[in-house]
Amino acid sequence: MTRRVWNRGAVLLSLILALVLMAACGGGQAQPTPVPEKPETKATEAPPTEVQVEEPQLAKELHIYNWSDYIDPQIYEDFEKEYGVRIVEDTFASNEELLAKLQAGATGYDIIVPSDYMVEIMINEGLLAELDHKNIPNLVNIDPMFADPPYDPGMRHCVPYQWGTTGIGYNTEVFDEPPDSWAYLFDPELASQYAGKFTMLNDVRETLGAALKYLGYSLNTTNEKELMEARDLLIQQKQWVYAYDSEQFEDLLVADETVMAHGWSGDIFTAAAEDERIWYVIPKEGAVIWADNLCIPASSANKYTAEVFINYLLEPEVGAKITNYTWFASPNVAAAEFINPEILNEPAIYPPPEVIEKLEWIKDVGEATPLYERIWTEIKAAGP
Ligand code: SPD
């Protein structure tokens, strides 16, 4: 037994020697250098084992804090069917309301939808979690124009959800020409003609912003004199305002309670889809351009599930479903082919470059924030 083994070993050894000699003398066919399939391991090292990365489990529920009427409810149902995760939604009416809720220690939310300037404020206050981009592969669907926003470089904390403008919704039967200037809301001669028949947004930055634009100032001014002028203008205007409202202004137009509304593009267009008398115009002096974003609060206990949901919302068909419901513009380029052409080709929803040029983003005004808030309180408290 031992001899037979040795004998086989001797034969094998001579064969190897012969082959080595042939190769050294250039005999036989040249062979390519073999590429090791695996990195070499030293004899003392244990062979590499496969690393098992466990997928975190999906939560049973996801709590989203959103603007009202801002998603097709069918999307929540579809997500629940596909992933077994129930979505629970609460709504807010302004960025400041959302911020106050988080600052007060609300911990139950997994996804929130702040606008641009508010994202910056929340990042600075440490209120947002950083996204794990590997859980959101559909980020590639975001239009490059929105993929590196100055308020959140590289989308590290948030993903753009919808964008739009803030202008004037109106009843076409009441106006011979579109009310295409803020003067319709602020010039005493014009605004008084519509006394009690128009609403203004219940929103400090939007409403002060509209007054500042009418006066020819930046809507991010920190100049106290300009801000006081805007305050006086809004106090003067108050006698003609039906209500400060951010959630029903479009319904009030349809119900003929009002004939004009300071409001967000998509909300007015959803009313227009229901009532052909309603239309929307971006004032010629310029207006607000904004983007709302999907973000995860630092306090969320379900970050992975929230990322899975954000990724789902970025699916092309789902992205289109959102815009086909809200009538706001989508930052999802891959969704474009599924978006209703009536929306996609509407210049008041997707404004052309010459209009975009006149629009201004709201920015964090930093130390001037308390002044804005004080002015807003004064306006709300003023008679009548
Ligand atoms: N109905 C949904 C309205 C969302 C509007 N968000 C825009 C905020 C801009 N400051």
Tab-separated table of C-alpha atoms and ligand atoms in Angstrom:
chain	number	residue	atom	x	y	z
A	1	MET	CA	0.000	0.000	0.000
A	2	THR	CA	2.720	2.463	1.039
A	3	ARG	CA	4.869	1.504	-1.972
A	4	ARG	CA	2.019	1.885	-4.446
A	5	VAL	CA	1.381	5.362	-3.143
A	6	TRP	CA	5.029	6.296	-3.370
A	7	ASN	CA	5.155	4.872	-6.886
A	8	ARG	CA	2.209	7.023	-8.033
A	9	GLY	CA	3.864	10.018	-6.355
A	10	ALA	CA	7.102	9.371	-8.213
A	11	VAL	CA	5.283	9.180	-11.591
A	12	LEU	CA	3.414	12.414	-10.881
A	13	LEU	CA	6.617	14.190	-9.838
A	14	SER	CA	8.466	13.185	-13.004
A	15	LEU	CA	5.522	14.335	-15.117
A	16	ILE	CA	5.555	17.779	-13.432
A	17	LEU	CA	9.344	18.035	-13.882
A	18	ALA	CA	9.019	17.197	-17.594
A	19	LEU	CA	6.333	19.868	-18.047
A	20	VAL	CA	8.390	22.509	-16.207
A	21	LEU	CA	11.405	21.711	-18.386
A	22	MET	CA	9.339	21.901	-21.593
A	23	ALA	CA	8.037	25.312	-20.562
A	24	ALA	CA	11.541	26.537	-19.632
A	25	CYS	CA	12.907	25.468	-23.025
A	26	GLY	CA	10.068	27.157	-24.888
A	27	GLY	CA	8.529	23.903	-25.955
A	28	GLY	CA	4.786	23.395	-26.205
A	29	GLN	CA	2.183	26.096	-26.634
A	30	ALA	CA	2.544	29.361	-24.654
A	31	GLN	CA	-0.123	29.504	-21.926
A	32	PRO	CA	-1.569	32.755	-20.597
A	33	THR	CA	-0.726	33.494	-17.008
A	34	PRO	CA	-3.619	32.183	-14.993
A	35	VAL	CA	-5.571	34.833	-13.120
A	36	PRO	CA	-6.378	33.766	-9.593
A	37	GLU	CA	-10.077	33.571	-9.087
A	38	LYS	CA	-9.774	34.457	-5.466
A	39	PRO	CA	-7.187	36.587	-3.691
A	40	GLU	CA	-4.331	34.487	-2.397
A	41	THR	CA	-4.491	33.578	1.230
A	42	LYS	CA	-1.517	32.811	3.390
A	43	ALA	CA	-1.475	29.303	4.755
A	44	THR	CA	-1.962	30.631	8.256
A	45	GLU	CA	-5.083	32.651	7.314
A	46	ALA	CA	-8.474	31.085	7.547
A	47	PRO	CA	-10.177	30.863	4.125
A	48	PRO	CA	-12.465	33.897	3.530
A	49	THR	CA	-16.048	33.289	4.590
A	50	GLU	CA	-19.002	34.951	2.782
A	51	VAL	CA	-20.308	37.985	4.704
A	52	GLN	CA	-24.026	37.605	5.319
A	53	VAL	CA	-25.660	41.056	5.418
A	54	GLU	CA	-29.080	40.696	6.930
A	55	GLU	CA	-31.802	42.865	5.433
A	56	PRO	CA	-33.416	44.825	8.243
A	57	GLN	CA	-37.032	43.845	8.723
A	58	LEU	CA	-39.804	46.081	7.499
A	59	ALA	CA	-41.856	47.802	10.175
A	60	LYS	CA	-45.583	47.058	10.356
A	61	GLU	CA	-46.549	50.727	10.110
A	62	LEU	CA	-45.047	53.888	8.734
A	63	HIS	CA	-46.163	57.302	9.956
A	64	ILE	CA	-46.059	60.127	7.456
A	65	TYR	CA	-46.630	63.803	8.234
A	66	ASN	CA	-47.650	65.426	4.971
A	67	TRP	CA	-49.365	68.433	3.414
A	68	SER	CA	-53.071	67.826	2.805
A	69	ASP	CA	-54.196	66.351	-0.561
A	70	TYR	CA	-50.614	65.708	-1.524
A	71	ILE	CA	-50.679	62.062	-2.582
A	72	ASP	CA	-53.076	59.711	-4.317
A	73	PRO	CA	-54.417	57.581	-1.396
A	74	GLN	CA	-54.298	54.564	-3.735
A	75	ILE	CA	-50.484	54.723	-3.466
A	76	TYR	CA	-50.682	54.014	0.275
A	77	GLU	CA	-52.960	51.039	-0.401
A	78	ASP	CA	-50.718	49.677	-3.160
A	79	PHE	CA	-47.642	49.945	-0.939
A	80	GLU	CA	-49.415	48.133	1.874
A	81	LYS	CA	-50.459	45.327	-0.508
A	82	GLU	CA	-46.963	44.946	-1.904
A	83	TYR	CA	-44.899	45.348	1.274
A	84	GLY	CA	-47.346	44.637	4.094
A	85	VAL	CA	-46.621	48.033	5.655
A	86	ARG	CA	-49.593	50.185	6.652
A	87	ILE	CA	-49.201	53.913	6.080
A	88	VAL	CA	-50.690	56.280	8.621
A	89	GLU	CA	-50.891	59.933	7.526
A	90	ASP	CA	-51.308	63.154	9.510
A	91	THR	CA	-51.366	66.500	7.749
A	92	PHE	CA	-49.974	69.965	8.412
A	93	ALA	CA	-50.651	73.291	6.711
A	94	SER	CA	-47.319	75.121	6.862
A	95	ASN	CA	-43.601	74.508	7.226
A	96	GLU	CA	-43.632	76.402	10.502
A	97	GLU	CA	-46.341	74.115	11.911
A	98	LEU	CA	-44.242	71.090	10.938
A	99	LEU	CA	-41.113	72.572	12.522
A	100	ALA	CA	-42.933	73.486	15.735
A	101	LYS	CA	-44.238	69.929	16.021
A	102	LEU	CA	-40.764	68.418	15.728
A	103	GLN	CA	-39.214	71.015	18.021
A	104	ALA	CA	-41.880	70.193	20.608
A	105	GLY	CA	-40.502	66.645	20.631
A	106	ALA	CA	-42.926	64.749	18.363
A	107	THR	CA	-41.197	61.422	17.796
A	108	GLY	CA	-43.800	59.330	16.031
A	109	TYR	CA	-43.073	60.340	12.443
A	110	ASP	CA	-41.027	58.350	9.933
A	111	ILE	CA	-41.422	60.647	6.923
A	112	ILE	CA	-42.020	64.385	6.757
A	113	VAL	CA	-42.373	66.685	3.726
A	114	PRO	CA	-40.738	70.086	4.378
A	115	SER	CA	-40.064	72.667	1.678
A	116	ASP	CA	-36.580	73.707	0.566
A	117	TYR	CA	-35.751	76.457	3.121
A	118	MET	CA	-37.215	74.382	5.942
A	119	VAL	CA	-34.972	71.432	5.048
A	120	GLU	CA	-31.974	73.697	5.635
A	121	ILE	CA	-33.340	74.852	8.995
A	122	MET	CA	-34.048	71.266	10.052
A	123	ILE	CA	-30.605	70.033	9.024
A	124	ASN	CA	-29.018	72.825	11.066
A	125	GLU	CA	-31.126	71.871	14.068
A	126	GLY	CA	-30.144	68.195	13.747
A	127	LEU	CA	-33.750	67.142	13.181
A	128	LEU	CA	-33.145	65.011	10.071
A	129	ALA	CA	-31.528	61.608	9.602
A	130	GLU	CA	-28.984	61.059	6.838
A	131	LEU	CA	-30.305	58.849	4.056
A	132	ASP	CA	-28.670	55.565	3.187
A	133	HIS	CA	-28.578	55.934	-0.607
A	134	LYS	CA	-28.027	52.243	-1.176
A	135	ASN	CA	-31.589	51.636	0.040
A	136	ILE	CA	-32.909	54.142	-2.509
A	137	PRO	CA	-31.588	52.991	-5.908
A	138	ASN	CA	-34.382	54.897	-7.669
A	139	LEU	CA	-32.593	58.136	-6.778
A	140	VAL	CA	-31.191	57.871	-10.318
A	141	ASN	CA	-34.684	58.912	-11.507
A	142	ILE	CA	-34.338	62.397	-10.013
A	143	ASP	CA	-33.868	65.149	-12.582
A	144	PRO	CA	-30.240	66.411	-12.330
A	145	MET	CA	-31.742	69.887	-11.930
A	146	PHE	CA	-33.067	68.778	-8.508
A	147	ALA	CA	-30.412	66.245	-7.511
A	148	ASP	CA	-28.006	68.643	-5.823
A	149	PRO	CA	-30.137	71.300	-4.141
A	150	PRO	CA	-28.276	74.062	-2.296
A	151	TYR	CA	-30.374	73.463	0.821
A	152	ASP	CA	-29.313	69.777	0.940
A	153	PRO	CA	-26.230	69.135	-1.234
A	154	GLY	CA	-26.202	65.687	-2.821
A	155	MET	CA	-29.649	64.848	-1.356
A	156	ARG	CA	-27.897	63.648	1.794
A	157	HIS	CA	-30.995	64.097	3.948
A	158	CYS	CA	-34.001	64.388	1.659
A	159	VAL	CA	-35.377	63.491	-1.760
A	160	PRO	CA	-37.312	66.068	-3.829
A	161	TYR	CA	-40.993	65.072	-3.969
A	162	GLN	CA	-42.949	67.708	-5.923
A	163	TRP	CA	-42.267	71.238	-7.043
A	164	GLY	CA	-44.360	74.180	-8.109
A	165	THR	CA	-44.982	77.893	-7.926
A	166	THR	CA	-47.143	80.177	-5.816
A	167	GLY	CA	-49.445	82.461	-7.779
A	168	ILE	CA	-53.066	83.485	-8.174
A	169	GLY	CA	-55.992	81.147	-8.809
A	170	TYR	CA	-59.061	82.882	-10.221
A	171	ASN	CA	-62.520	82.497	-11.664
A	172	THR	CA	-62.249	83.260	-15.398
A	173	GLU	CA	-65.902	84.320	-15.529
A	174	VAL	CA	-65.197	87.248	-13.225
A	175	PHE	CA	-62.106	88.614	-14.983
A	176	ASP	CA	-61.901	89.915	-18.567
A	177	GLU	CA	-58.158	89.398	-18.377
A	178	PRO	CA	-56.099	87.140	-16.104
A	179	PRO	CA	-55.159	88.840	-12.800
A	180	ASP	CA	-51.498	88.517	-13.690
A	181	SER	CA	-50.120	90.981	-11.134
A	182	TRP	CA	-49.868	91.053	-7.340
A	183	ALA	CA	-51.586	94.449	-7.724
A	184	TYR	CA	-54.929	92.575	-7.891
A	185	LEU	CA	-54.330	91.565	-4.279
A	186	PHE	CA	-52.528	94.652	-2.945
A	187	ASP	CA	-53.308	97.809	-4.936
A	188	PRO	CA	-56.150	99.432	-2.957
A	189	GLU	CA	-58.039	100.407	-6.141
A	190	LEU	CA	-57.962	96.880	-7.523
A	191	ALA	CA	-58.069	94.769	-4.357
A	192	SER	CA	-61.007	96.735	-2.918
A	193	GLN	CA	-63.075	95.718	-5.978
A	194	TYR	CA	-62.807	92.128	-4.764
A	195	ALA	CA	-63.406	92.856	-1.103
A	196	GLY	CA	-64.268	89.716	0.840
A	197	LYS	CA	-63.766	87.641	-2.309
A	198	PHE	CA	-60.162	86.496	-2.073
A	199	THR	CA	-57.990	84.447	0.248
A	200	MET	CA	-54.319	84.729	1.147
A	201	LEU	CA	-52.173	81.778	2.229
A	202	ASN	CA	-51.964	81.262	5.965
A	203	ASP	CA	-48.205	81.172	5.690
A	204	VAL	CA	-45.692	83.700	7.000
A	205	ARG	CA	-43.061	83.355	4.267
A	206	GLU	CA	-45.508	82.992	1.369
A	207	THR	CA	-47.792	85.877	2.288
A	208	LEU	CA	-45.087	88.295	3.378
A	209	GLY	CA	-43.249	87.135	0.240
A	210	ALA	CA	-46.151	88.100	-2.029
A	211	ALA	CA	-46.280	91.586	-0.460
A	212	LEU	CA	-42.497	91.962	-0.829
A	213	LYS	CA	-42.679	90.939	-4.500
A	214	TYR	CA	-45.455	93.488	-5.129
A	215	LEU	CA	-43.227	96.154	-3.567
A	216	GLY	CA	-40.329	95.079	-5.790
A	217	TYR	CA	-38.200	93.581	-3.005
A	218	SER	CA	-36.648	90.165	-2.561
A	219	LEU	CA	-38.862	87.768	-0.673
A	220	ASN	CA	-35.798	86.929	1.413
A	221	THR	CA	-35.045	90.483	2.463
A	222	THR	CA	-33.704	91.075	5.946
A	223	ASN	CA	-34.004	94.835	5.567
A	224	GLU	CA	-36.238	96.024	8.391
A	225	LYS	CA	-37.592	99.016	6.480
A	226	GLU	CA	-38.701	96.829	3.570
A	227	LEU	CA	-40.260	94.329	5.936
A	228	MET	CA	-42.189	97.079	7.733
A	229	GLU	CA	-43.511	98.326	4.395
A	230	ALA	CA	-44.710	94.815	3.601
A	231	ARG	CA	-46.311	94.588	7.043
A	232	ASP	CA	-48.218	97.862	6.534
A	233	LEU	CA	-49.381	96.716	3.112
A	234	LEU	CA	-50.701	93.429	4.508
A	235	ILE	CA	-52.464	95.209	7.367
A	236	GLN	CA	-54.111	97.537	4.853
A	237	GLN	CA	-55.095	94.557	2.690
A	238	LYS	CA	-56.650	92.649	5.578
A	239	GLN	CA	-60.008	94.466	5.300
A	240	TRP	CA	-60.566	92.869	1.854
A	241	VAL	CA	-59.301	89.373	2.690
A	242	TYR	CA	-61.946	86.635	3.037
A	243	ALA	CA	-59.572	84.402	5.046
A	244	TYR	CA	-55.950	83.354	5.507
A	245	ASP	CA	-56.142	79.777	4.364
A	246	SER	CA	-53.736	77.147	3.046
A	247	GLU	CA	-55.947	74.079	2.821
A	248	GLN	CA	-59.293	75.044	1.282
A	249	PHE	CA	-58.541	78.011	-0.937
A	250	GLU	CA	-59.223	75.963	-4.082
A	251	ASP	CA	-62.545	74.641	-2.741
A	252	LEU	CA	-63.611	78.181	-1.863
A	253	LEU	CA	-63.045	79.176	-5.505
A	254	VAL	CA	-65.123	76.261	-6.800
A	255	ALA	CA	-67.872	77.030	-4.259
A	256	ASP	CA	-67.989	80.682	-5.466
A	257	GLU	CA	-67.155	81.893	-1.977
A	258	THR	CA	-64.162	83.671	-3.538
A	259	VAL	CA	-63.045	84.739	-7.008
A	260	MET	CA	-59.272	84.854	-6.394
A	261	ALA	CA	-56.881	82.829	-4.241
A	262	HIS	CA	-53.232	83.285	-3.411
A	263	GLY	CA	-52.237	79.657	-3.734
A	264	TRP	CA	-50.033	76.792	-4.885
A	265	SER	CA	-50.126	75.840	-8.564
A	266	GLY	CA	-51.208	72.194	-8.278
A	267	ASP	CA	-53.987	72.871	-5.790
A	268	ILE	CA	-55.504	75.437	-8.137
A	269	PHE	CA	-55.134	73.086	-11.099
A	270	THR	CA	-56.904	70.231	-9.291
A	271	ALA	CA	-59.798	72.693	-8.832
A	272	ALA	CA	-59.536	73.637	-12.518
A	273	ALA	CA	-59.774	69.958	-13.471
A	274	GLU	CA	-63.089	69.842	-11.631
A	275	ASP	CA	-64.420	73.277	-12.616
A	276	GLU	CA	-63.468	74.739	-15.984
A	277	ARG	CA	-64.062	78.318	-14.792
A	278	ILE	CA	-60.966	78.133	-12.572
A	279	TRP	CA	-57.460	78.943	-13.793
A	280	TYR	CA	-54.048	79.912	-12.446
A	281	VAL	CA	-51.552	82.644	-13.266
A	282	ILE	CA	-47.988	83.415	-12.157
A	283	PRO	CA	-47.801	87.174	-11.472
A	284	LYS	CA	-45.575	89.086	-13.864
A	285	GLU	CA	-43.530	90.685	-11.046
A	286	GLY	CA	-42.250	87.205	-10.137
A	287	ALA	CA	-43.267	84.700	-7.513
A	288	VAL	CA	-42.091	81.813	-5.345
A	289	ILE	CA	-40.687	78.630	-6.868
A	290	TRP	CA	-40.471	75.818	-4.338
A	291	ALA	CA	-39.756	72.121	-3.908
A	292	ASP	CA	-41.135	69.899	-1.165
A	293	ASN	CA	-38.995	66.996	0.011
A	294	LEU	CA	-39.293	63.538	1.536
A	295	CYS	CA	-37.151	63.451	4.684
A	296	ILE	CA	-36.770	61.124	7.651
A	297	PRO	CA	-36.771	62.713	11.120
A	298	ALA	CA	-33.703	61.845	13.199
A	299	SER	CA	-36.117	60.410	15.773
A	300	SER	CA	-37.686	57.839	13.398
A	301	ALA	CA	-37.481	54.261	14.650
A	302	ASN	CA	-38.215	52.904	11.147
A	303	LYS	CA	-35.557	54.474	8.977
A	304	TYR	CA	-35.038	51.435	6.703
A	305	THR	CA	-38.783	51.075	6.022
A	306	ALA	CA	-39.006	54.817	5.348
A	307	GLU	CA	-36.201	54.487	2.795
A	308	VAL	CA	-37.977	51.558	1.138
A	309	PHE	CA	-41.116	53.703	0.906
A	310	ILE	CA	-39.208	56.673	-0.533
A	311	ASN	CA	-37.692	54.327	-3.109
A	312	TYR	CA	-41.196	53.087	-3.976
A	313	LEU	CA	-42.420	56.663	-4.508
A	314	LEU	CA	-39.556	57.138	-6.964
A	315	GLU	CA	-40.726	54.282	-9.234
A	316	PRO	CA	-41.573	55.892	-12.592
A	317	GLU	CA	-45.254	54.824	-12.580
A	318	VAL	CA	-45.698	55.766	-8.924
A	319	GLY	CA	-44.019	59.149	-9.468
A	320	ALA	CA	-46.429	59.805	-12.324
A	321	LYS	CA	-49.396	58.709	-10.238
A	322	ILE	CA	-48.470	61.341	-7.649
A	323	THR	CA	-48.358	64.158	-10.210
A	324	ASN	CA	-51.467	62.941	-12.055
A	325	TYR	CA	-53.258	63.331	-8.725
A	326	THR	CA	-51.711	66.548	-7.363
A	327	TRP	CA	-51.155	68.475	-10.634
A	328	PHE	CA	-47.795	69.632	-9.244
A	329	ALA	CA	-44.606	69.194	-11.277
A	330	SER	CA	-42.518	66.074	-10.701
A	331	PRO	CA	-38.748	66.062	-10.164
A	332	ASN	CA	-38.797	62.413	-11.347
A	333	VAL	CA	-37.628	62.383	-14.988
A	334	ALA	CA	-38.366	58.697	-15.410
A	335	ALA	CA	-42.008	59.416	-14.515
A	336	ALA	CA	-42.489	61.860	-17.399
A	337	GLU	CA	-43.640	59.251	-19.924
A	338	PHE	CA	-46.528	58.256	-17.625
A	339	ILE	CA	-47.624	61.796	-16.703
A	340	ASN	CA	-50.856	63.110	-18.194
A	341	PRO	CA	-49.737	65.243	-21.202
A	342	GLU	CA	-52.218	67.932	-20.173
A	343	ILE	CA	-50.098	68.433	-17.035
A	344	LEU	CA	-46.724	67.950	-18.685
A	345	ASN	CA	-47.445	70.477	-21.439
A	346	GLU	CA	-49.009	73.140	-19.228
A	347	PRO	CA	-46.608	76.104	-18.990
A	348	ALA	CA	-48.219	77.320	-15.772
A	349	ILE	CA	-47.230	73.966	-14.174
A	350	TYR	CA	-43.864	73.463	-15.895
A	351	PRO	CA	-42.947	77.111	-16.588
A	352	PRO	CA	-40.633	77.971	-19.493
A	353	PRO	CA	-37.117	79.340	-18.730
A	354	GLU	CA	-38.132	83.003	-19.195
A	355	VAL	CA	-40.728	82.631	-16.435
A	356	ILE	CA	-38.471	80.526	-14.177
A	357	GLU	CA	-35.944	83.354	-14.374
A	358	LYS	CA	-38.361	85.663	-12.562
A	359	LEU	CA	-39.078	83.211	-9.765
A	360	GLU	CA	-37.346	83.218	-6.402
A	361	TRP	CA	-36.713	80.422	-3.880
A	362	ILE	CA	-37.552	81.078	-0.242
A	363	LYS	CA	-34.382	80.858	1.852
A	364	ASP	CA	-33.693	80.590	5.541
A	365	VAL	CA	-33.432	84.214	6.706
A	366	GLY	CA	-31.510	83.179	9.833
A	367	GLU	CA	-31.457	85.904	12.466
A	368	ALA	CA	-34.280	87.772	10.744
A	369	THR	CA	-36.681	84.850	11.399
A	370	PRO	CA	-38.011	86.278	14.707
A	371	LEU	CA	-38.698	89.586	12.931
A	372	TYR	CA	-40.713	87.797	10.226
A	373	GLU	CA	-42.641	85.954	12.950
A	374	ARG	CA	-43.309	89.145	14.909
A	375	ILE	CA	-44.602	90.904	11.808
A	376	TRP	CA	-46.843	87.939	10.972
A	377	THR	CA	-48.289	87.977	14.499
A	378	GLU	CA	-48.963	91.714	14.182
A	379	ILE	CA	-50.766	91.189	10.873
A	380	LYS	CA	-52.919	88.399	12.292
A	381	ALA	CA	-53.745	90.463	15.371
A	382	ALA	CA	-54.603	93.636	13.450
A	383	GLY	CA	-58.247	94.692	12.952
A	384	PRO	CA	-60.775	94.245	11.446
B	1	SPD	N1	-51.788	70.594	-1.075
B	1	SPD	C1	-50.372	70.461	-1.010
B	1	SPD	C2	-49.684	71.774	-0.990
B	1	SPD	C3	-48.205	71.654	-0.829
B	1	SPD	C4	-47.586	72.958	-0.941
B	1	SPD	N2	-46.309	73.037	-0.476
B	1	SPD	C5	-45.675	74.185	-0.928
B	1	SPD	C6	-44.999	74.971	0.079
B	1	SPD	C7	-44.228	76.071	-0.537
B	1	SPD	N3	-43.726	77.009	0.419
